[in-house]
PDB file of C-alpha atoms in Angstrom:
ATOM      1  CA  MET A   1      89.446 106.254  80.255  1.00 59.00           C
ATOM      2  CA  VAL A   2      91.600 109.055  78.983  1.00 68.00           C
ATOM      3  CA  SER A   3      95.273 109.186  79.964  1.00 70.00           C
ATOM      4  CA  VAL A   4      97.640 112.073  79.429  1.00 77.00           C
ATOM      5  CA  ASP A   5     101.170 111.409  78.214  1.00 82.00           C
ATOM      6  CA  GLY A   6     103.726 112.347  80.825  1.00 89.00           C
ATOM      7  CA  CYS A   7     101.235 112.374  83.728  1.00 94.00           C
ATOM      8  CA  VAL A   8     102.842 110.417  86.565  1.00 96.00           C
ATOM      9  CA  PHE A   9      99.496 109.392  88.042  1.00 96.00           C
ATOM     10  CA  CYS A  10      98.106 108.261  84.666  1.00 95.00           C
ATOM     11  CA  GLU A  11     101.236 106.130  84.246  1.00 95.00           C
ATOM     12  CA  ILE A  12     100.807 104.588  87.717  1.00 96.00           C
ATOM     13  CA  ALA A  13      97.096 103.898  87.076  1.00 95.00           C
ATOM     14  CA  ALA A  14      97.997 102.243  83.749  1.00 94.00           C
ATOM     15  CA  GLY A  15     100.683 100.091  85.391  1.00 93.00           C
ATOM     16  CA  GLU A  16     103.400 101.802  83.354  1.00 94.00           C
ATOM     17  CA  ARG A  17     105.221 103.268  86.362  1.00 95.00           C
ATOM     18  CA  PRO A  18     106.057 101.356  89.535  1.00 95.00           C
ATOM     19  CA  ALA A  19     104.146 102.185  92.699  1.00 97.00           C
ATOM     20  CA  ARG A  20     103.000 100.445  95.868  1.00 97.00           C
ATOM     21  CA  VAL A  21      99.409  99.986  94.735  1.00 97.00           C
ATOM     22  CA  VAL A  22      96.781  99.157  97.352  1.00 97.00           C
ATOM     23  CA  LEU A  23      93.671  99.454  95.154  1.00 97.00           C
ATOM     24  CA  ASP A  24      93.309  99.105  91.405  1.00 96.00           C
ATOM     25  CA  ASP A  25      89.923  98.836  89.731  1.00 96.00           C
ATOM     26  CA  GLU A  26      87.937 100.353  86.875  1.00 96.00           C
ATOM     27  CA  VAL A  27      87.238 103.558  88.845  1.00 97.00           C
ATOM     28  CA  ALA A  28      90.420 104.411  90.726  1.00 97.00           C
ATOM     29  CA  ALA A  29      93.931 103.511  91.693  1.00 98.00           C
ATOM     30  CA  ALA A  30      95.349 104.044  95.163  1.00 98.00           C
ATOM     31  CA  PHE A  31      99.004 103.826  96.100  1.00 98.00           C
ATOM     32  CA  LEU A  32     101.438 104.837  98.822  1.00 98.00           C
ATOM     33  CA  ASP A  33     102.725 108.399  98.581  1.00 97.00           C
ATOM     34  CA  THR A  34     106.482 108.423  97.934  1.00 94.00           C
ATOM     35  CA  ARG A  35     106.843 111.398 100.299  1.00 93.00           C
ATOM     36  CA  PRO A  36     104.416 110.483 103.065  1.00 95.00           C
ATOM     37  CA  VAL A  37     103.309 112.771 105.854  1.00 93.00           C
ATOM     38  CA  PHE A  38     103.121 109.595 107.961  1.00 94.00           C
ATOM     39  CA  LYS A  39     103.818 106.001 106.964  1.00 96.00           C
ATOM     40  CA  GLY A  40     100.767 104.538 105.283  1.00 97.00           C
ATOM     41  CA  HIS A  41      99.847 107.837 103.515  1.00 97.00           C
ATOM     42  CA  VAL A  42      97.886 106.846 100.402  1.00 98.00           C
ATOM     43  CA  LEU A  43      96.916 108.793  97.279  1.00 98.00           C
ATOM     44  CA  VAL A  44      93.634 107.890  95.569  1.00 98.00           C
ATOM     45  CA  VAL A  45      93.349 108.935  91.914  1.00 98.00           C
ATOM     46  CA  PRO A  46      90.609 108.494  89.332  1.00 97.00           C
ATOM     47  CA  ARG A  47      91.658 106.150  86.552  1.00 94.00           C
ATOM     48  CA  GLY A  48      90.837 108.711  83.858  1.00 93.00           C
ATOM     49  CA  HIS A  49      92.806 111.934  83.738  1.00 95.00           C
ATOM     50  CA  VAL A  50      91.100 114.945  85.285  1.00 96.00           C
ATOM     51  CA  GLU A  51      92.946 117.816  86.889  1.00 96.00           C
ATOM     52  CA  THR A  52      90.501 118.939  89.578  1.00 96.00           C
ATOM     53  CA  LEU A  53      87.379 117.811  91.393  1.00 96.00           C
ATOM     54  CA  ALA A  54      85.323 120.197  89.247  1.00 94.00           C
ATOM     55  CA  ASP A  55      86.591 118.330  86.165  1.00 96.00           C
ATOM     56  CA  LEU A  56      85.424 114.911  87.425  1.00 96.00           C
ATOM     57  CA  PRO A  57      82.187 114.020  85.584  1.00 96.00           C
ATOM     58  CA  PRO A  58      79.205 114.078  87.971  1.00 96.00           C
ATOM     59  CA  GLU A  59      78.426 110.388  87.412  1.00 97.00           C
ATOM     60  CA  GLU A  60      81.973 109.475  88.525  1.00 97.00           C
ATOM     61  CA  VAL A  61      81.969 111.465  91.788  1.00 97.00           C
ATOM     62  CA  GLY A  62      80.036 108.885  93.827  1.00 97.00           C
ATOM     63  CA  PRO A  63      82.010 105.829  92.686  1.00 98.00           C
ATOM     64  CA  PHE A  64      85.311 107.678  93.133  1.00 98.00           C
ATOM     65  CA  PHE A  65      84.501 108.796  96.667  1.00 98.00           C
ATOM     66  CA  ALA A  66      83.312 105.276  97.509  1.00 98.00           C
ATOM     67  CA  ARG A  67      86.933 104.247  96.810  1.00 98.00           C
ATOM     68  CA  VAL A  68      88.257 107.126  98.934  1.00 98.00           C
ATOM     69  CA  ARG A  69      85.950 105.981 101.751  1.00 98.00           C
ATOM     70  CA  ALA A  70      87.145 102.369 101.444  1.00 97.00           C
ATOM     71  CA  VAL A  71      90.790 103.419 101.413  1.00 98.00           C
ATOM     72  CA  THR A  72      90.202 105.617 104.470  1.00 98.00           C
ATOM     73  CA  ARG A  73      88.907 102.638 106.432  1.00 97.00           C
ATOM     74  CA  ALA A  74      91.704 100.436 105.146  1.00 97.00           C
ATOM     75  CA  VAL A  75      94.421 102.932 106.088  1.00 98.00           C
ATOM     76  CA  GLU A  76      93.069 103.064 109.639  1.00 97.00           C
ATOM     77  CA  ALA A  77      92.760  99.284 109.890  1.00 97.00           C
ATOM     78  CA  GLY A  78      96.024  98.523 108.110  1.00 97.00           C
ATOM     79  CA  THR A  79      98.165 100.972 110.064  1.00 97.00           C
ATOM     80  CA  GLY A  80      96.381 100.863 113.402  1.00 97.00           C
ATOM     81  CA  ALA A  81      95.786 104.613 113.161  1.00 97.00           C
ATOM     82  CA  ALA A  82      93.163 106.230 115.380  1.00 98.00           C
ATOM     83  CA  GLY A  83      91.856 108.257 112.436  1.00 97.00           C
ATOM     84  CA  THR A  84      92.781 109.856 109.135  1.00 96.00           C
ATOM     85  CA  PHE A  85      93.243 113.225 107.502  1.00 94.00           C
ATOM     86  CA  VAL A  86      91.584 113.270 104.066  1.00 96.00           C
ATOM     87  CA  ALA A  87      92.410 116.178 101.756  1.00 94.00           C
ATOM     88  CA  MET A  88      92.835 117.344  98.186  1.00 94.00           C
ATOM     89  CA  ASN A  89      94.128 120.438  96.484  1.00 91.00           C
ATOM     90  CA  ASN A  90      92.681 121.910  93.311  1.00 90.00           C
ATOM     91  CA  ARG A  91      95.462 123.512  91.255  1.00 88.00           C
ATOM     92  CA  ILE A  92      97.096 125.501  94.100  1.00 87.00           C
ATOM     93  CA  SER A  93      99.605 123.258  95.927  1.00 85.00           C
ATOM     94  CA  GLN A  94      98.683 120.373  93.617  1.00 87.00           C
ATOM     95  CA  SER A  95     102.083 118.824  92.923  1.00 88.00           C
ATOM     96  CA  VAL A  96     100.752 116.609  90.105  1.00 94.00           C
ATOM     97  CA  PRO A  97      97.994 118.070  87.899  1.00 94.00           C
ATOM     98  CA  HIS A  98      95.820 114.950  88.211  1.00 96.00           C
ATOM     99  CA  LEU A  99      93.035 114.842  90.799  1.00 97.00           C
ATOM    100  CA  HIS A 100      94.259 113.010  93.890  1.00 97.00           C
ATOM    101  CA  VAL A 101      92.979 112.602  97.409  1.00 98.00           C
ATOM    102  CA  HIS A 102      95.431 112.239 100.285  1.00 97.00           C
ATOM    103  CA  VAL A 103      94.476 109.721 102.974  1.00 98.00           C
ATOM    104  CA  VAL A 104      96.902 110.243 105.839  1.00 96.00           C
ATOM    105  CA  PRO A 105      96.878 108.044 108.956  1.00 97.00           C
ATOM    106  CA  ARG A 106      96.525 110.096 112.154  1.00 95.00           C
ATOM    107  CA  ASN A 107      97.019 109.543 115.857  1.00 95.00           C
ATOM    108  CA  ARG A 108      96.671 111.903 118.779  1.00 94.00           C
ATOM    109  CA  LYS A 109      99.778 113.983 119.406  1.00 91.00           C
ATOM    110  CA  ASP A 110     101.334 112.873 116.094  1.00 89.00           C
ATOM    111  CA  GLY A 111     102.760 116.343 115.514  1.00 84.00           C
ATOM    112  CA  LEU A 112     100.623 117.375 112.540  1.00 81.00           C
ATOM    113  CA  ARG A 113      99.359 120.902 113.067  1.00 73.00           C
ATOM    114  CA  GLY A 114      97.055 122.700 110.678  1.00 68.00           C
ATOM    115  CA  PHE A 115      98.373 122.503 107.171  1.00 62.00           C
ATOM    116  CA  PHE A 116     102.007 122.014 108.131  1.00 64.00           C
ATOM    117  CA  TRP A 117     102.892 118.761 106.399  1.00 67.00           C
ATOM    118  CA  PRO A 118     106.208 117.356 107.582  1.00 72.00           C
ATOM    119  CA  ARG A 119     107.401 114.388 105.564  1.00 80.00           C
ATOM    120  CA  VAL A 120     108.834 111.090 106.782  1.00 85.00           C
ATOM    121  CA  LYS A 121     110.748 108.343 105.013  1.00 90.00           C
ATOM    122  CA  TYR A 122     110.231 104.630 104.996  1.00 93.00           C
ATOM    123  CA  ASP A 123     113.135 102.573 106.312  1.00 94.00           C
ATOM    124  CA  GLY A 124     113.417 100.778 102.981  1.00 94.00           C
ATOM    125  CA  ASP A 125     111.587  98.705 100.395  1.00 94.00           C
ATOM    126  CA  ALA A 126     110.598  96.026 102.901  1.00 95.00           C
ATOM    127  CA  GLU A 127     108.809  98.550 105.114  1.00 96.00           C
ATOM    128  CA  ILE A 128     107.064 100.132 102.115  1.00 92.00           C
ATOM    129  CA  ALA A 129     105.914  96.700 100.935  1.00 94.00           C
ATOM    130  CA  ASP A 130     104.686  95.873 104.452  1.00 95.00           C
ATOM    131  CA  TYR A 131     102.551  99.021 104.688  1.00 94.00           C
ATOM    132  CA  ALA A 132     101.109  98.450 101.224  1.00 93.00           C
ATOM    133  CA  ALA A 133     100.318  94.811 102.034  1.00 94.00           C
ATOM    134  CA  ARG A 134      98.568  95.696 105.308  1.00 93.00           C
ATOM    135  CA  ILE A 135      96.412  98.370 103.681  1.00 93.00           C
ATOM    136  CA  ARG A 136      95.624  96.107 100.708  1.00 91.00           C
ATOM    137  CA  ALA A 137      94.649  93.277 103.107  1.00 93.00           C
ATOM    138  CA  ALA A 138      92.353  95.630 105.019  1.00 93.00           C
ATOM    139  CA  LEU A 139      90.721  96.652 101.724  1.00 90.00           C
ATOM    140  CA  ASP A 140      90.271  93.019 100.739  1.00 88.00           C
ATOM    141  CA  ALA A 141      88.731  92.224 104.135  1.00 89.00           C
ATOM    142  CA  GLY A 142      86.272  95.136 103.983  1.00 78.00           C
ATOM    143  CA  ASP A 143      82.890  95.211 102.320  1.00 69.00           C
ATOM    144  CA  ASP A 144      83.028  98.816 101.163  1.00 68.00           C
ATOM    145  CA  LEU A 145      83.211  98.206  97.407  1.00 64.00           C
TER     146      LEU A 145
END
């Protein structure tokens, strides 16, 4: 897997930068967003550095999206959310130039409208660790991978 020096997501995937990781395997890493739309918002990134979906080799698309699918289920189960919003940007509005898929827990009347993404904050490290642990436990309990 190719990493790019200075890429935040490559550093997280390599274990060189701290993050609240919920999934870490040979295909992808998934971790809590530090500026979540809602608590439990996870980013799923391919282990190798690619900037956009078009750059992801065709043979890696299926395995990568299997991880996105598993994380989606785990976010719902781990947070008690009624559903999720799953999205990615390609270059425009992509805050880190490394492919990443947002998995955002959703509930009816949660205030999210269209592409207006308000941000929330965790109440501290204990709450962040709790959300990560619940999502990780839901992943471990699932049979998606």
